[in-house]
PDB file of C-alpha atoms and ligand atoms in Angstrom:
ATOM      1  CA  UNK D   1       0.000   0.000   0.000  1.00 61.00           C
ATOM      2  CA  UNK D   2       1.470   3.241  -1.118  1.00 85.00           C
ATOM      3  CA  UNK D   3      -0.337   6.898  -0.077  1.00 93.00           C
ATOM      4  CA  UNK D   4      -0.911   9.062  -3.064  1.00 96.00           C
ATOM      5  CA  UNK D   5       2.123  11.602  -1.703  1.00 95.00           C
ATOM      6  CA  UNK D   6       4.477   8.838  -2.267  1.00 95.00           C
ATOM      7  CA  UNK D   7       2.984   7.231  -5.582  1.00 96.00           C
ATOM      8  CA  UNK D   8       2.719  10.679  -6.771  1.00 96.00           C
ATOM      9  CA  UNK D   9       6.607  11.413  -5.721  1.00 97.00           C
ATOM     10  CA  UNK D  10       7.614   8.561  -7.349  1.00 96.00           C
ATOM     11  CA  UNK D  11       5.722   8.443 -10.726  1.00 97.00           C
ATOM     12  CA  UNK D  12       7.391  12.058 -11.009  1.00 97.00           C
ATOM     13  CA  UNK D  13      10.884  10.530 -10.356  1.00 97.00           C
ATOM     14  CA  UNK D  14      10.039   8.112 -13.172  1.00 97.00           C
ATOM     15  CA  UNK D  15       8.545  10.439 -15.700  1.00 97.00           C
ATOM     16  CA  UNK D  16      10.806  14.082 -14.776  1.00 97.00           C
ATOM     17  CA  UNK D  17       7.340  15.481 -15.350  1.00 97.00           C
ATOM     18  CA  UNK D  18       5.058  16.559 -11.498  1.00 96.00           C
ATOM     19  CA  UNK D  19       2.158  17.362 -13.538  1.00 96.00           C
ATOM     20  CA  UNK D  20       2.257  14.300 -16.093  1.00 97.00           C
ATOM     21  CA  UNK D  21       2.268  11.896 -12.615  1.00 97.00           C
ATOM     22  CA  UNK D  22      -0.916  13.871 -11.233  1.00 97.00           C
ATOM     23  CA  UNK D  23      -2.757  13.851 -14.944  1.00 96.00           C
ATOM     24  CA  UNK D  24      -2.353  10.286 -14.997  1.00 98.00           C
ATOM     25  CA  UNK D  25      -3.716   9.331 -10.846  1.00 97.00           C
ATOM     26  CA  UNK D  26      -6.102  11.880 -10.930  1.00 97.00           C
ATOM     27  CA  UNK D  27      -7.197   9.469 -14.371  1.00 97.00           C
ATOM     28  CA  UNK D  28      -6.490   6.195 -12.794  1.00 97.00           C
ATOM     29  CA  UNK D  29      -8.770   7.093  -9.873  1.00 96.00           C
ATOM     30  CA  UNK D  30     -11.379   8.889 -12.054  1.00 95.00           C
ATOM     31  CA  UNK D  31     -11.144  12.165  -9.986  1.00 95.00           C
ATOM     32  CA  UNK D  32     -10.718  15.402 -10.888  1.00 92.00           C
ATOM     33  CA  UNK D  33      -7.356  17.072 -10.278  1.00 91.00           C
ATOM     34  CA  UNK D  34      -8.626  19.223  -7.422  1.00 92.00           C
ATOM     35  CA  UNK D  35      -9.098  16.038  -5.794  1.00 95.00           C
ATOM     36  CA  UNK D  36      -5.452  15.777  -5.534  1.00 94.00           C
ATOM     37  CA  UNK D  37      -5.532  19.076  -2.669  1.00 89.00           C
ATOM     38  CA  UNK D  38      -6.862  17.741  -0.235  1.00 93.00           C
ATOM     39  CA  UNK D  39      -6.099  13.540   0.061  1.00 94.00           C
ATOM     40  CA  UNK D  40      -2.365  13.639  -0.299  1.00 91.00           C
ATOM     41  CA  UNK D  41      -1.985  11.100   2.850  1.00 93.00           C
ATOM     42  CA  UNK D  42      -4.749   9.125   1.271  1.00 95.00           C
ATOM     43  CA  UNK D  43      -4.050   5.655   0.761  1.00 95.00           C
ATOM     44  CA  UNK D  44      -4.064   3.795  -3.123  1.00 95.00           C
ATOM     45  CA  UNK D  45      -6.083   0.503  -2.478  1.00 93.00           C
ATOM     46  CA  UNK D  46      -4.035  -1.991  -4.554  1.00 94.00           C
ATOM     47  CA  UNK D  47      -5.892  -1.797  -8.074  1.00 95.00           C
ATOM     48  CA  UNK D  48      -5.571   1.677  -8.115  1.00 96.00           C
ATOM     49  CA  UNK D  49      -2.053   1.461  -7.526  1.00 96.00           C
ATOM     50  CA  UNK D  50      -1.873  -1.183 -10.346  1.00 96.00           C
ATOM     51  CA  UNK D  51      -3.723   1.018 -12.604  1.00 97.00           C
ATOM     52  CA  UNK D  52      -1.649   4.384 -11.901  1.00 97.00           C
ATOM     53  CA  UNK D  53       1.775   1.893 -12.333  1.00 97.00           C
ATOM     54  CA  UNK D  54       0.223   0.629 -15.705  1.00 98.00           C
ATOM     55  CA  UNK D  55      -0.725   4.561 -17.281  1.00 98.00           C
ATOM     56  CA  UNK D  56       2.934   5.835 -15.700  1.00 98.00           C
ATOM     57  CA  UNK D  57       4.859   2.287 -17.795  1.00 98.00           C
ATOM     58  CA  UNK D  58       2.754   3.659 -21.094  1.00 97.00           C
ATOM     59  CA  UNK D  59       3.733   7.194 -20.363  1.00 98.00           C
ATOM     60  CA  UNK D  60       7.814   6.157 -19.630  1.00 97.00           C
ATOM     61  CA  UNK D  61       7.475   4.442 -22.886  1.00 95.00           C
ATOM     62  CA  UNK D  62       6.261   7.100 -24.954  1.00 96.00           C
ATOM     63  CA  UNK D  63       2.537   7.267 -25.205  1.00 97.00           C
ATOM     64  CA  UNK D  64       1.472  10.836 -25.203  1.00 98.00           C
ATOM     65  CA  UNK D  65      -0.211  11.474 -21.976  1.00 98.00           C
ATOM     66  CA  UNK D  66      -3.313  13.132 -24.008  1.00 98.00           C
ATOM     67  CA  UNK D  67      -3.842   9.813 -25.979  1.00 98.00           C
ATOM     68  CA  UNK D  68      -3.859   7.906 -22.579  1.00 98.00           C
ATOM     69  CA  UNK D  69      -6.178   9.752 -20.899  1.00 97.00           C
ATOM     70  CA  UNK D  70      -8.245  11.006 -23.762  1.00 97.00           C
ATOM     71  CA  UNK D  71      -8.106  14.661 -23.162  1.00 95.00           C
ATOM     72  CA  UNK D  72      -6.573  17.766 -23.408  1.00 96.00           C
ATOM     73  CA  UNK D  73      -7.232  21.390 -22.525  1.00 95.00           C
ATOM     74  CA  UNK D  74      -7.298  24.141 -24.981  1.00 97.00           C
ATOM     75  CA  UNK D  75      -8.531  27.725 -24.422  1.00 97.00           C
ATOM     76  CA  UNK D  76     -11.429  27.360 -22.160  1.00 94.00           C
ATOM     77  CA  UNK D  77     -12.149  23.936 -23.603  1.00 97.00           C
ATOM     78  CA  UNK D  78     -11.533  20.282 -21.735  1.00 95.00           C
ATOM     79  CA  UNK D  79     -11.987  18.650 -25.101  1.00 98.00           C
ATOM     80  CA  UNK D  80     -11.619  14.934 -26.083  1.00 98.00           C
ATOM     81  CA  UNK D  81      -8.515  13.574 -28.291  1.00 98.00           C
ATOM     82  CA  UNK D  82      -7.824  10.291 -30.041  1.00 98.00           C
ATOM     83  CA  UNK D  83      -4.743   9.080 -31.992  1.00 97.00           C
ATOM     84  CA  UNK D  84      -6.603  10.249 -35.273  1.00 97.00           C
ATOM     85  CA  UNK D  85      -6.622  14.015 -33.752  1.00 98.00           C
ATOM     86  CA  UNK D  86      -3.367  15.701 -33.607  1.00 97.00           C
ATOM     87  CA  UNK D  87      -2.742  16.979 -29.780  1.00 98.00           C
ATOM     88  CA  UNK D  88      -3.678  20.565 -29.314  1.00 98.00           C
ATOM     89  CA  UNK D  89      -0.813  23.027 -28.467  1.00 96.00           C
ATOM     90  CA  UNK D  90      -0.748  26.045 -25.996  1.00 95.00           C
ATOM     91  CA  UNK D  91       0.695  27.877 -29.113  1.00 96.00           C
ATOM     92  CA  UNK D  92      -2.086  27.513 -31.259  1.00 97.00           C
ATOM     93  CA  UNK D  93      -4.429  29.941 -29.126  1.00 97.00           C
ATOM     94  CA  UNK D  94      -2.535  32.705 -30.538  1.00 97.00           C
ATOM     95  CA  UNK D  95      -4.781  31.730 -33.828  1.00 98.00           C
ATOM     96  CA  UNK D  96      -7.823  31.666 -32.357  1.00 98.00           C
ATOM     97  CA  UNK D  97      -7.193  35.627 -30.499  1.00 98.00           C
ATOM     98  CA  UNK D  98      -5.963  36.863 -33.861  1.00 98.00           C
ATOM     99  CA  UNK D  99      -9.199  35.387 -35.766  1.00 98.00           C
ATOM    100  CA  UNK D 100     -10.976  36.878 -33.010  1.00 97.00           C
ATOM    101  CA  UNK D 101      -9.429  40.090 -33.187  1.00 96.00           C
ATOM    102  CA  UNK D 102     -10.359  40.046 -36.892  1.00 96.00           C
ATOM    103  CA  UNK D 103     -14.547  38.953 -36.690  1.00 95.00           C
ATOM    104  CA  UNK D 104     -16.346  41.559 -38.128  1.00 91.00           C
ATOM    105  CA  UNK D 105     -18.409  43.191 -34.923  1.00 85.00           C
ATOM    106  CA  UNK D 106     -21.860  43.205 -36.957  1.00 81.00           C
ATOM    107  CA  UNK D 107     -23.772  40.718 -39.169  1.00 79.00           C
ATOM    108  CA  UNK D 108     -23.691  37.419 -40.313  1.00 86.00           C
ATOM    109  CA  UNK D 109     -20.062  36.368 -39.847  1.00 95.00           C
ATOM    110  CA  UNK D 110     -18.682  33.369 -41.026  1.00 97.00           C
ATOM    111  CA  UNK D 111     -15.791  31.556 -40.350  1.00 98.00           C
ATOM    112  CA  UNK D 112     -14.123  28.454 -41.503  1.00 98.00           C
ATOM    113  CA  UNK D 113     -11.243  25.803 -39.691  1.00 98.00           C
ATOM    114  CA  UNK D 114      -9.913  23.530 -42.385  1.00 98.00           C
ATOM    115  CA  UNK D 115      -7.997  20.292 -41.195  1.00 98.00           C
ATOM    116  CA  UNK D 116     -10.183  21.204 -37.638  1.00 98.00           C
ATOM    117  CA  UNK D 117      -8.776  17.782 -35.846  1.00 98.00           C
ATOM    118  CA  UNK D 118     -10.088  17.332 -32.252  1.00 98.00           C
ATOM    119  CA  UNK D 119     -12.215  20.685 -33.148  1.00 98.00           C
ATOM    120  CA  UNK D 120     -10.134  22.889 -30.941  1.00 98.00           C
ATOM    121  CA  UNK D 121      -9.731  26.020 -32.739  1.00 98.00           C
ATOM    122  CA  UNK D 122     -13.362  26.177 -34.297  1.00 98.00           C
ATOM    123  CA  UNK D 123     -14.438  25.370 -31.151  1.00 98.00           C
ATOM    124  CA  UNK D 124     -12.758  28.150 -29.398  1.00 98.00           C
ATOM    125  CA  UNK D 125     -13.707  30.882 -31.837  1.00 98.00           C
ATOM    126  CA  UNK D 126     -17.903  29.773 -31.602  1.00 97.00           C
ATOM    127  CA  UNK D 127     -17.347  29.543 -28.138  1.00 97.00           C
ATOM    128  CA  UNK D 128     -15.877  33.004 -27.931  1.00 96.00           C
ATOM    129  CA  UNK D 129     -18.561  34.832 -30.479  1.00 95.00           C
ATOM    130  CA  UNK D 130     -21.598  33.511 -30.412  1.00 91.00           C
ATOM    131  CA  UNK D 131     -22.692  35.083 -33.611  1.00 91.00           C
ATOM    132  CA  UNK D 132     -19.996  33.484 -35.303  1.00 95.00           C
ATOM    133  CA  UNK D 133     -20.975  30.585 -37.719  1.00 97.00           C
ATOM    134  CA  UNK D 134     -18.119  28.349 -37.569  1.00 98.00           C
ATOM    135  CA  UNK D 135     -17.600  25.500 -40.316  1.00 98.00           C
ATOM    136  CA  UNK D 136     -14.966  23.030 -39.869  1.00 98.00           C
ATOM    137  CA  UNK D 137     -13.404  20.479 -42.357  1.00 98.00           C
ATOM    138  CA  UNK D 138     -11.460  17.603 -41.845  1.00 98.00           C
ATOM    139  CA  UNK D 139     -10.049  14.770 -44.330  1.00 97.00           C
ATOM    140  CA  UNK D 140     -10.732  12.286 -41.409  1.00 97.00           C
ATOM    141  CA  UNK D 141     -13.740  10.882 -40.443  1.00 97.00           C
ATOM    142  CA  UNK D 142     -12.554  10.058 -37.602  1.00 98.00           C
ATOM    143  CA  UNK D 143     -11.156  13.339 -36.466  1.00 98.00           C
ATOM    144  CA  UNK D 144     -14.444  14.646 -37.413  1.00 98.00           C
ATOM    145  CA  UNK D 145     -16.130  12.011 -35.507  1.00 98.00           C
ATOM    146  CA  UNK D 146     -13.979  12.930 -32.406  1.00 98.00           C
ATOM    147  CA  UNK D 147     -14.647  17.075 -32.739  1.00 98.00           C
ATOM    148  CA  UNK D 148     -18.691  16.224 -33.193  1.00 98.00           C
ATOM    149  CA  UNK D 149     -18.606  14.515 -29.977  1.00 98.00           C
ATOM    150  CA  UNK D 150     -16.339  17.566 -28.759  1.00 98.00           C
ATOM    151  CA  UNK D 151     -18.886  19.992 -30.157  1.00 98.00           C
ATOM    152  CA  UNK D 152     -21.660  18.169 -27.878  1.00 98.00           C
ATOM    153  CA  UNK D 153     -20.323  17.960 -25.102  1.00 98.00           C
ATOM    154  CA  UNK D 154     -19.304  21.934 -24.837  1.00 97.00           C
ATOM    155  CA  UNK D 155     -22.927  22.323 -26.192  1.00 97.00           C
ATOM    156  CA  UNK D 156     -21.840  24.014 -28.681  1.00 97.00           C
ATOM    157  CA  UNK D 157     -23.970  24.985 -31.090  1.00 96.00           C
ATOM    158  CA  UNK D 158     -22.450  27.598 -33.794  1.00 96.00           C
ATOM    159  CA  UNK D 159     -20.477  24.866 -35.772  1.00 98.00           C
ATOM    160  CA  UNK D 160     -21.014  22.460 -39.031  1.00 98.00           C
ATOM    161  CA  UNK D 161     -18.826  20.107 -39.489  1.00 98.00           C
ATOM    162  CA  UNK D 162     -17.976  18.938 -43.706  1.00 98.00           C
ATOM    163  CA  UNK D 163     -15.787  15.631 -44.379  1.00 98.00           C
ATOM    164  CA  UNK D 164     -12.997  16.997 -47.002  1.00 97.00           C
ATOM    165  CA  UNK D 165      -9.762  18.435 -47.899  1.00 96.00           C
ATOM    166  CA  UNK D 166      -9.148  21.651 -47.050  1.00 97.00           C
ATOM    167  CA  UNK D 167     -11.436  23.828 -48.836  1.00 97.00           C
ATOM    168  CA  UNK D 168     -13.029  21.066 -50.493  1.00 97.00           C
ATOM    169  CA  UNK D 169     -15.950  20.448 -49.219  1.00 97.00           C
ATOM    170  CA  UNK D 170     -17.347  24.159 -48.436  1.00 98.00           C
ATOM    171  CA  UNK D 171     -17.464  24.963 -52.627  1.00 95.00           C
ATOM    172  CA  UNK D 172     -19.832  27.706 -53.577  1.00 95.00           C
ATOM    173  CA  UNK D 173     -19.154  29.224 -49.380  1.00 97.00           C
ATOM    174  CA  UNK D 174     -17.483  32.574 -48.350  1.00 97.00           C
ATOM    175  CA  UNK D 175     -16.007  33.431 -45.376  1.00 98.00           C
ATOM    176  CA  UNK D 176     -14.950  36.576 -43.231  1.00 97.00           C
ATOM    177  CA  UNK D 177     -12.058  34.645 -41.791  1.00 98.00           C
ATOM    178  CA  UNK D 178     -10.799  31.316 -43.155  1.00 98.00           C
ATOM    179  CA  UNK D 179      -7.933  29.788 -40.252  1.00 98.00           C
ATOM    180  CA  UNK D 180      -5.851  26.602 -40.405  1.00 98.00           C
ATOM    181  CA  UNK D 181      -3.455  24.642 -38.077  1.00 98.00           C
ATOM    182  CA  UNK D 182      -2.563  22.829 -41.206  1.00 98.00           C
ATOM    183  CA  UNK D 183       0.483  20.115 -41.303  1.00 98.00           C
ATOM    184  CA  UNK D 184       3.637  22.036 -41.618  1.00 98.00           C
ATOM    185  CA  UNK D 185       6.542  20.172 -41.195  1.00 98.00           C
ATOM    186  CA  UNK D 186       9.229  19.049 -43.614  1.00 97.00           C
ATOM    187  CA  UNK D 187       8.770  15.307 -44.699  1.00 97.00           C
ATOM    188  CA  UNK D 188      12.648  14.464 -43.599  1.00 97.00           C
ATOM    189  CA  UNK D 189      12.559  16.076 -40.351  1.00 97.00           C
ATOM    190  CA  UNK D 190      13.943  14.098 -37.868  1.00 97.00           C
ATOM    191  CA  UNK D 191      11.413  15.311 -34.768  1.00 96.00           C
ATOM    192  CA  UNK D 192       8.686  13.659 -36.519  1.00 97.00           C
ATOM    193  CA  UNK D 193      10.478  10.108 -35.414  1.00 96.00           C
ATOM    194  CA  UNK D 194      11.310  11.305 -31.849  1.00 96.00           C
ATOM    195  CA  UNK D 195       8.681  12.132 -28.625  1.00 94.00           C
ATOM    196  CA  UNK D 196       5.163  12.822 -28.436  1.00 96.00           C
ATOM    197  CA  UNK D 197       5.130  12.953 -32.956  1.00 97.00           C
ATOM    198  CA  UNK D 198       5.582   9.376 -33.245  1.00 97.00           C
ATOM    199  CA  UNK D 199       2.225   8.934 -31.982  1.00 97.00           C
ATOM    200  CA  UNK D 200       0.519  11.340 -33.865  1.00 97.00           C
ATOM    201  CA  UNK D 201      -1.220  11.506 -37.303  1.00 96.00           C
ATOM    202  CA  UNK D 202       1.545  12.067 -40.194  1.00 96.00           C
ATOM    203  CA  UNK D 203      -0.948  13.678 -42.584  1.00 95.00           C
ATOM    204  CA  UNK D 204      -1.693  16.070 -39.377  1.00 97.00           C
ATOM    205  CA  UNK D 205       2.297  16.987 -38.887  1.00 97.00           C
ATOM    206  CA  UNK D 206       4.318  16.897 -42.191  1.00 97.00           C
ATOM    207  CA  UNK D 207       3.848  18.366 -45.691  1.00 97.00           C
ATOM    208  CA  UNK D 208       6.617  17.542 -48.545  1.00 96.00           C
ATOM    209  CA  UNK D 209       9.798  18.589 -48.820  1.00 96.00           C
ATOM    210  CA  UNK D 210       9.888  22.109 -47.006  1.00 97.00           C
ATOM    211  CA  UNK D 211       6.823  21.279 -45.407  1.00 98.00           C
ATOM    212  CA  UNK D 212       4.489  24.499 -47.334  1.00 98.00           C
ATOM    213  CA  UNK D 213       2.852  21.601 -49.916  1.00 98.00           C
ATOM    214  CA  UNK D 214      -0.461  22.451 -47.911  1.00 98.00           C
ATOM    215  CA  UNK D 215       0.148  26.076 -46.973  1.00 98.00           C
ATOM    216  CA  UNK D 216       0.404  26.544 -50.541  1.00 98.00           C
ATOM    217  CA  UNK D 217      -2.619  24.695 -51.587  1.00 98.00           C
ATOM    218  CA  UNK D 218      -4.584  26.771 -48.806  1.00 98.00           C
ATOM    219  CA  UNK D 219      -3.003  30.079 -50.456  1.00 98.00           C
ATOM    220  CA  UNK D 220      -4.673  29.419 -53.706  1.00 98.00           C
ATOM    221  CA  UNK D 221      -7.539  27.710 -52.847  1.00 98.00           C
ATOM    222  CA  UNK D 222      -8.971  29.935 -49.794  1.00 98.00           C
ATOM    223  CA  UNK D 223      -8.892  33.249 -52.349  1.00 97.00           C
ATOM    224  CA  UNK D 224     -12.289  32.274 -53.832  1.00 97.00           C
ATOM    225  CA  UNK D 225     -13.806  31.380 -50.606  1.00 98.00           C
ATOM    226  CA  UNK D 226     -12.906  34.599 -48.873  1.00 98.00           C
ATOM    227  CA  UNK D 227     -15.468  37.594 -48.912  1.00 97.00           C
ATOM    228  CA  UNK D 228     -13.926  41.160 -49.997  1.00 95.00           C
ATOM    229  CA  UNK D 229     -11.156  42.244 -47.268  1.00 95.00           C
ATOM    230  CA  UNK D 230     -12.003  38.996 -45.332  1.00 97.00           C
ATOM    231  CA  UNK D 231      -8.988  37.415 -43.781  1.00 98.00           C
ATOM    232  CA  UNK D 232      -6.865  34.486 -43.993  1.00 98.00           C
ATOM    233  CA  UNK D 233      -4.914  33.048 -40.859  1.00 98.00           C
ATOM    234  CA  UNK D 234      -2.369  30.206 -40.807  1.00 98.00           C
ATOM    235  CA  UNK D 235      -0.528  28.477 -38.346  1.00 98.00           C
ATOM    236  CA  UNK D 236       3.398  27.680 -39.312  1.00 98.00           C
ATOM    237  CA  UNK D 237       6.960  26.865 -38.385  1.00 97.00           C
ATOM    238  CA  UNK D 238       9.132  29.251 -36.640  1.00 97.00           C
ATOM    239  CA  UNK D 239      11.489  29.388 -39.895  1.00 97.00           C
ATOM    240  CA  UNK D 240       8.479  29.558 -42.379  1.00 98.00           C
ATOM    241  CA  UNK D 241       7.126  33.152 -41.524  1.00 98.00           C
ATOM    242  CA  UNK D 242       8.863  34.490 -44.654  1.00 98.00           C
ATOM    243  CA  UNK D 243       8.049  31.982 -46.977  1.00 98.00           C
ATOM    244  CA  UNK D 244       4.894  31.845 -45.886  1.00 98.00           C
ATOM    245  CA  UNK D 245       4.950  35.973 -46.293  1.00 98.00           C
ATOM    246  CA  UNK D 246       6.111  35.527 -49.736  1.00 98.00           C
ATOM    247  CA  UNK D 247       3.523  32.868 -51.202  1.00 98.00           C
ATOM    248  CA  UNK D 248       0.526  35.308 -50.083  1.00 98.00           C
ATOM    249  CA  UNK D 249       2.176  38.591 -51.607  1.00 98.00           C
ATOM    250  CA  UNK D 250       3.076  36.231 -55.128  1.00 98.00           C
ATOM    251  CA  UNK D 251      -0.778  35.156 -54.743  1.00 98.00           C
ATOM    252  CA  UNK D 252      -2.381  38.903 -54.427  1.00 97.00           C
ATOM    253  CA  UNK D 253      -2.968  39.074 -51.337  1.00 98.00           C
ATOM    254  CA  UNK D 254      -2.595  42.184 -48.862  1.00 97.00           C
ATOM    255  CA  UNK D 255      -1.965  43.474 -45.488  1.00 98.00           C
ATOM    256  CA  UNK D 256       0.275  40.280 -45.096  1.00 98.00           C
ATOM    257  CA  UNK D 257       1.810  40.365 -41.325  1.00 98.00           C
ATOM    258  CA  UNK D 258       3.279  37.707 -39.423  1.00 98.00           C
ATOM    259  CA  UNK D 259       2.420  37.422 -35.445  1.00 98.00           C
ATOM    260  CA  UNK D 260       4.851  35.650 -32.747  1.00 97.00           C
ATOM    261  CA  UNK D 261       4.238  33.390 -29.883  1.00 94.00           C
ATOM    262  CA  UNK D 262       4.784  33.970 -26.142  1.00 91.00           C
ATOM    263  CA  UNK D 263       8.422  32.634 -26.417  1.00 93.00           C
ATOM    264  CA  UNK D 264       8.685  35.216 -29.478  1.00 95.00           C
ATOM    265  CA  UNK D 265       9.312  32.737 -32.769  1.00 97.00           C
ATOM    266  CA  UNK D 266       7.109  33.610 -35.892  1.00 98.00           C
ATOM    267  CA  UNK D 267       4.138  30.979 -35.285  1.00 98.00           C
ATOM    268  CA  UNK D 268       1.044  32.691 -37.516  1.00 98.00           C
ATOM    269  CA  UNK D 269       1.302  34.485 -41.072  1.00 98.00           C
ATOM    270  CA  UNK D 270      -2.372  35.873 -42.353  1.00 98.00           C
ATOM    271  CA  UNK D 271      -3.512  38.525 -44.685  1.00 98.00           C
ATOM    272  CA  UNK D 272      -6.352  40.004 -46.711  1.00 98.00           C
ATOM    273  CA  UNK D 273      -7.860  39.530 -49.512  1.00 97.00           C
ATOM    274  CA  UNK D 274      -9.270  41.739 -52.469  1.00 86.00           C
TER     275      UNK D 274
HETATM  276  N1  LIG T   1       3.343  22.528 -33.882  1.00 90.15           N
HETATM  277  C1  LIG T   1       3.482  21.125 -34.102  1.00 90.15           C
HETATM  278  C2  LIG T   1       4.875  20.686 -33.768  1.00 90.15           C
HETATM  279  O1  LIG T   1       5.819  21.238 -34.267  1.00 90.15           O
HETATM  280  C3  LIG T   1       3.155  20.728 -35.511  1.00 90.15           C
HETATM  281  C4  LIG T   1       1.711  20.889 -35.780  1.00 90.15           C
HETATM  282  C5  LIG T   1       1.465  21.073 -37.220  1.00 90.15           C
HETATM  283  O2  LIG T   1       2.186  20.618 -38.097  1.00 90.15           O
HETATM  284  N2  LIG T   1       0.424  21.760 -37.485  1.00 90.15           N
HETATM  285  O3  LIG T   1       5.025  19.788 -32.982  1.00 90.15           O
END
């Protein structure tokens, strides 16, 4: 019999990580992490102990801790994730302010997330605005299948969901703000076969040789999608802000910036179009 101080103190010695040992007891036992406050000197029957041991060998071994316990916070959002949804980043909330900053404050607005994943941006944003329409595509029916039961459970209403490629399946639909978290890294790079990528979808992480091949698609594809002056907002590598600069000036587009992250690396290029 262990107490939950010491299992705690030890699955932290194993894993280097306090806050990956409490994720994974607080999901063993099926509590919430404020349970962890206040029953420190509480002790593990055995088969909780078992299970905590079991989720702590998977995470020493390399299993994301957001595939083994399902879920992962983003924004305001406790949202559900599977190996077919890439794993939200902290990063990536810097997309939804700047779409929000960008929602026009009157009318009909309407927004689209292509490659939407576990549904975490789109979510955010029709969270956020409730007069937002949000649509959000995914290749995967799976991924889709995973941010529909994401959508429901936030009771979230302002979102439709369209099985596709990128802008594929929204044809004859404009938007005041099209925003992807597409795939973005190069095909050879060797991070995708080290940590927390292994586990993750490919088509979700890498895109050809300099990793653009779906930025660029996006470029071309979003200009007949977007209304006049609406805006279009991409996630990238912190070495692709240029590049990414230069494919929407060579496509006509305008007011092209680039924003940074909170550890100051280029992470989102957007601009305007017509
Ligand atoms: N930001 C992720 C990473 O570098 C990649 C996600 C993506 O390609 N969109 O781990």
């Amino acid at each position: 019999m262990a107490e939950v101080r010491q299992a705690l103190a030890s699955a932290t010695a194993a894993l280097g990580d306090r806050l990956e040992a409490e994720l994974l007891l607080v999901h063993a036992l099926g509590k919430p992490r404020s349970w962890l406050i206040a029953h420190a000197d509480d002790e593990l029957d055995s088969s909780h102990a078992a299970a905590f041991d079991a989720l702590v060998k998977r995470r020493a071994d390399g299993e994301p801790v957001a595939y083994i316990t399902g879920r992962r916070g983003f924004w305001s959002l406790d949202l559900e994730v599977t190996p077919a949804t890439l794993i939200p980043r902290p990063e990536t909330e810097l997309l939804v302010e700047l779409a929000l900053d960008r929602l026009p404050a009157t009318g009909a607005t309407r927004v689209a997330d292509l490659g939407t994943g576990s549904g975490a941006i789109a979510l955010a944003i029709a969270r956020e605005s409730r007069a937002a329409h949000v649509m959000a595509t995914d290749a995967s029916a799976e991924a889709l299948a995973v941010a529909q039961r994401n959508a429901a459970a936030q009771r979230i209403a302002n979102v439709t969901f369209a099985q596709g490629d990128w802008l594929s399946p929204l044809h004859g639909q404009t938007f005041d703000v099209i925003v992807s978290n597409p795939p973005y890294i190069e095909a050879d790079d060797p991070h995708l076969g080290q940590g927390d990528l292994r586990f993750e979808p490919m088509s979700a992480l890498a895109s050809g040789a300099d990793g653009l091949d779906d930025i660029r698609r996006i470029v071309t594809d979003a200009r007949t999608h977007l209304k006049p002056g609406g805006w279009l907002l991409m996630e990238h590598g912190w070495n692709q802000g240029a590049a990414v600069r230069a494919l929407l000036e060579q496509s006509g587009y305008h007011d092209v910036f680039t924003a940074q992250d909170l550890e100051q690396r280029d992470r989102v290029t957007g601009a305007r179009w017509r």
